[in-house]
């Protein structure tokens, strides 16, 4: 499974990228708004840091306008993937963009049926929102498992991004469900690294090392 970073914060992206464990970035309009910067500048900067798929979201609602927006976004850098909400208009746009070879990420996906439609339309990626499903009283990861089963049965090439990841156990569960990718906030990445026994172990080793004669 690959890890993408779910943020538009340049410092977080640089720090995560330096760890060598991140192979893409996902953004959304809310994450971009948090940075208070011009959308295109932020996206350009991200493409200069991470050499992998960078999701930037289209904000039009009509298929024809989504396609125009998607072409502009795709023109920024070859690694751009256009995130498109899973609506009827979104599906039309995904199908048209697939024919033109523009990569898409079907977003705001909350059911296996929506994911099935995304794959049939030719989406390159699909993003089921695990945390938001959990928030609504569902088992978000069960949807990811269902999507993996369905995509596996029919050999759909659409890659599944477990999104709306809220804590490290979500990442373990996504990996066990066979998700192609989990896109995670920087905070979750930091939580994945840390373990109190690692800190205790380092302290013990260093304390013992200090007792070793050096010459
Ligand atoms: O980028 C999409 C998704 O990961 C959003 O997560 O935490 O706002 O539900 P969240």
XYZ file of C-alpha atoms and ligand atoms in Angstrom:
225
model
C 0.000 0.000 0.000
C 1.144 3.525 -0.763
C 0.755 6.572 1.477
C -0.282 9.979 0.194
C -0.333 13.102 2.371
C -3.755 14.773 2.747
C -2.824 18.427 3.130
C -2.065 21.635 1.235
C 0.489 22.776 3.813
C 3.904 23.112 2.168
C 5.919 22.679 5.376
C 4.070 19.457 6.195
C 4.591 18.184 2.644
C 8.327 18.966 2.747
C 8.716 17.289 6.157
C 6.767 14.170 5.117
C 8.512 13.950 1.753
C 11.910 13.973 3.467
C 10.934 10.758 5.293
C 10.807 8.906 1.976
C 7.417 7.299 2.689
C 5.030 9.562 0.781
C 4.308 9.000 -2.905
C 1.550 11.530 -3.586
C -0.560 14.360 -2.158
C -4.302 14.956 -2.015
C -5.914 18.327 -1.437
C -9.480 19.559 -1.313
C -11.036 23.049 -1.256
C -11.165 23.086 2.570
C -7.475 22.155 2.896
C -6.531 24.815 0.301
C -8.652 27.455 2.106
C -6.802 26.748 5.387
C -3.534 27.906 3.772
C -4.925 31.320 2.706
C -2.897 31.221 -0.517
C -3.664 31.264 -4.254
C -4.820 27.769 -5.314
C -2.688 27.444 -8.438
C 0.482 28.621 -6.643
C 0.006 26.051 -3.892
C -0.603 23.230 -6.378
C 2.451 24.214 -8.463
C 4.618 24.262 -5.351
C 3.389 20.811 -4.290
C 4.271 19.373 -7.719
C 7.804 20.724 -7.294
C 8.222 18.844 -3.984
C 6.535 15.453 -4.465
C 7.118 13.371 -7.579
C 3.812 11.511 -7.689
C 0.070 11.989 -8.172
C -1.143 15.350 -6.824
C -4.925 15.639 -6.500
C -6.414 19.098 -7.076
C -10.185 19.452 -6.895
C -12.470 20.895 -9.580
C -15.164 23.130 -8.096
C -17.641 23.451 -10.988
C -20.912 21.534 -10.848
C -21.803 21.126 -14.572
C -19.937 18.428 -16.500
C -18.892 20.807 -19.287
C -17.420 23.311 -16.803
C -15.710 20.530 -14.817
C -14.036 19.380 -18.043
C -12.796 22.928 -18.819
C -11.496 23.306 -15.256
C -9.901 19.849 -15.358
C -8.010 20.658 -18.560
C -6.616 23.814 -16.928
C -5.593 21.921 -13.789
C -4.029 19.085 -15.797
C -2.047 21.713 -17.732
C -0.250 22.792 -14.536
C 1.846 19.607 -14.313
C 1.698 16.041 -15.726
C 1.307 14.632 -12.166
C -1.953 16.488 -11.526
C -4.998 14.300 -10.884
C -8.316 16.129 -11.046
C -10.534 15.415 -8.056
C -14.203 15.352 -9.015
C -17.143 14.859 -6.623
C -19.222 11.752 -7.368
C -22.400 13.214 -8.878
C -24.143 12.526 -12.190
C -22.370 15.551 -13.709
C -19.116 14.402 -12.124
C -19.455 10.961 -13.740
C -20.051 12.551 -17.168
C -16.928 14.650 -16.727
C -14.851 11.671 -15.522
C -15.914 9.648 -18.595
C -15.029 12.488 -20.975
C -11.692 13.174 -19.260
C -10.795 9.465 -19.338
C -11.151 9.550 -23.140
C -8.786 12.532 -23.239
C -6.234 10.781 -21.007
C -6.703 13.199 -18.089
C -6.404 11.440 -14.725
C -9.266 11.800 -12.237
C -9.969 11.016 -8.585
C -13.672 10.454 -7.833
C -14.152 12.076 -4.440
C -16.820 12.347 -1.730
C -17.536 8.644 -2.240
C -19.605 7.068 0.520
C -20.870 3.783 -0.984
C -19.663 0.774 -2.939
C -22.183 1.627 -5.670
C -20.687 5.093 -6.110
C -17.250 3.456 -6.380
C -18.572 0.966 -8.956
C -19.855 3.885 -11.054
C -16.537 5.733 -10.722
C -14.671 2.690 -12.073
C -17.135 2.206 -14.942
C -16.770 5.878 -15.922
C -12.982 5.433 -16.044
C -11.771 7.211 -12.899
C -8.061 6.688 -12.235
C -8.621 6.833 -8.455
C -11.618 6.621 -6.134
C -11.700 8.144 -2.638
C -14.079 6.570 -0.111
C -14.300 8.878 2.945
C -13.804 6.489 5.862
C -13.793 8.960 8.780
C -16.896 10.824 7.648
C -18.760 7.496 7.298
C -17.660 6.533 10.815
C -18.861 9.969 12.024
C -22.293 9.213 10.520
C -22.529 5.914 12.415
C -21.406 3.565 9.615
C -18.382 1.299 9.336
C -16.307 3.343 6.883
C -13.667 0.677 6.384
C -16.299 -1.920 5.435
C -17.014 0.202 2.330
C -13.305 0.108 1.463
C -13.312 -3.717 1.797
C -16.447 -3.975 -0.370
C -14.856 -1.763 -3.040
C -11.671 -3.872 -3.016
C -13.752 -7.056 -3.460
C -15.759 -5.589 -6.334
C -12.760 -4.058 -8.117
C -10.830 -7.322 -7.663
C -13.654 -9.438 -9.067
C -13.861 -7.373 -12.246
C -10.204 -6.335 -12.528
C -11.028 -2.626 -12.556
C -7.803 -0.601 -12.857
C -9.161 2.270 -10.693
C -6.956 2.667 -7.602
C -8.643 2.920 -4.216
C -7.551 5.735 -1.896
C -8.793 5.289 1.682
C -9.507 8.944 2.528
C -10.787 10.909 5.508
C -8.301 9.000 7.648
C -8.450 10.161 11.254
C -6.051 7.960 13.257
C -3.277 5.359 12.884
C -5.636 2.371 13.243
C -7.475 3.580 10.137
C -4.180 3.150 8.248
C -3.682 -0.405 9.542
C -7.294 -1.236 8.652
C -6.903 0.256 5.158
C -3.767 -1.839 4.619
C -5.541 -4.996 5.828
C -8.496 -4.230 3.546
C -6.045 -4.085 0.621
C -6.536 -0.400 -0.232
C -4.038 0.704 -2.890
C -3.389 3.969 -1.047
C -4.267 5.691 2.236
C -4.156 9.467 2.178
C -3.323 10.710 5.635
C -3.058 13.997 7.519
C 0.473 14.904 8.671
C -0.617 14.437 12.294
C -1.511 10.777 11.609
C 1.879 10.242 9.928
C 3.593 11.565 13.070
C 1.429 9.272 15.240
C 2.417 6.282 13.053
C 6.118 6.977 13.661
C 5.906 7.359 17.420
C 5.886 4.502 19.939
C 6.606 4.968 23.666
C 8.623 1.711 23.751
C 10.908 3.066 21.006
C 11.604 6.149 23.175
C 12.150 3.997 26.286
C 14.415 1.657 24.294
C 16.546 4.514 22.914
C 16.949 6.017 26.383
C 18.068 2.647 27.842
C 20.523 2.047 24.983
C 21.979 5.557 25.343
C 22.240 5.262 29.145
C 24.057 1.919 28.782
C 26.219 3.269 25.954
C 27.406 6.067 28.235
C 28.805 3.382 30.616
C 30.883 1.692 27.876
C 34.622 2.544 28.037
C 35.401 4.387 24.784
C 39.189 3.847 24.808
O -9.234 14.948 1.214
C -10.393 14.252 1.478
C -10.531 13.719 2.872
O -9.398 13.006 3.243
C -11.064 14.672 3.896
O -10.935 14.219 5.214
O -11.037 14.550 7.655
O -12.088 16.263 6.135
O -13.126 14.025 6.424
P -11.839 14.795 6.419
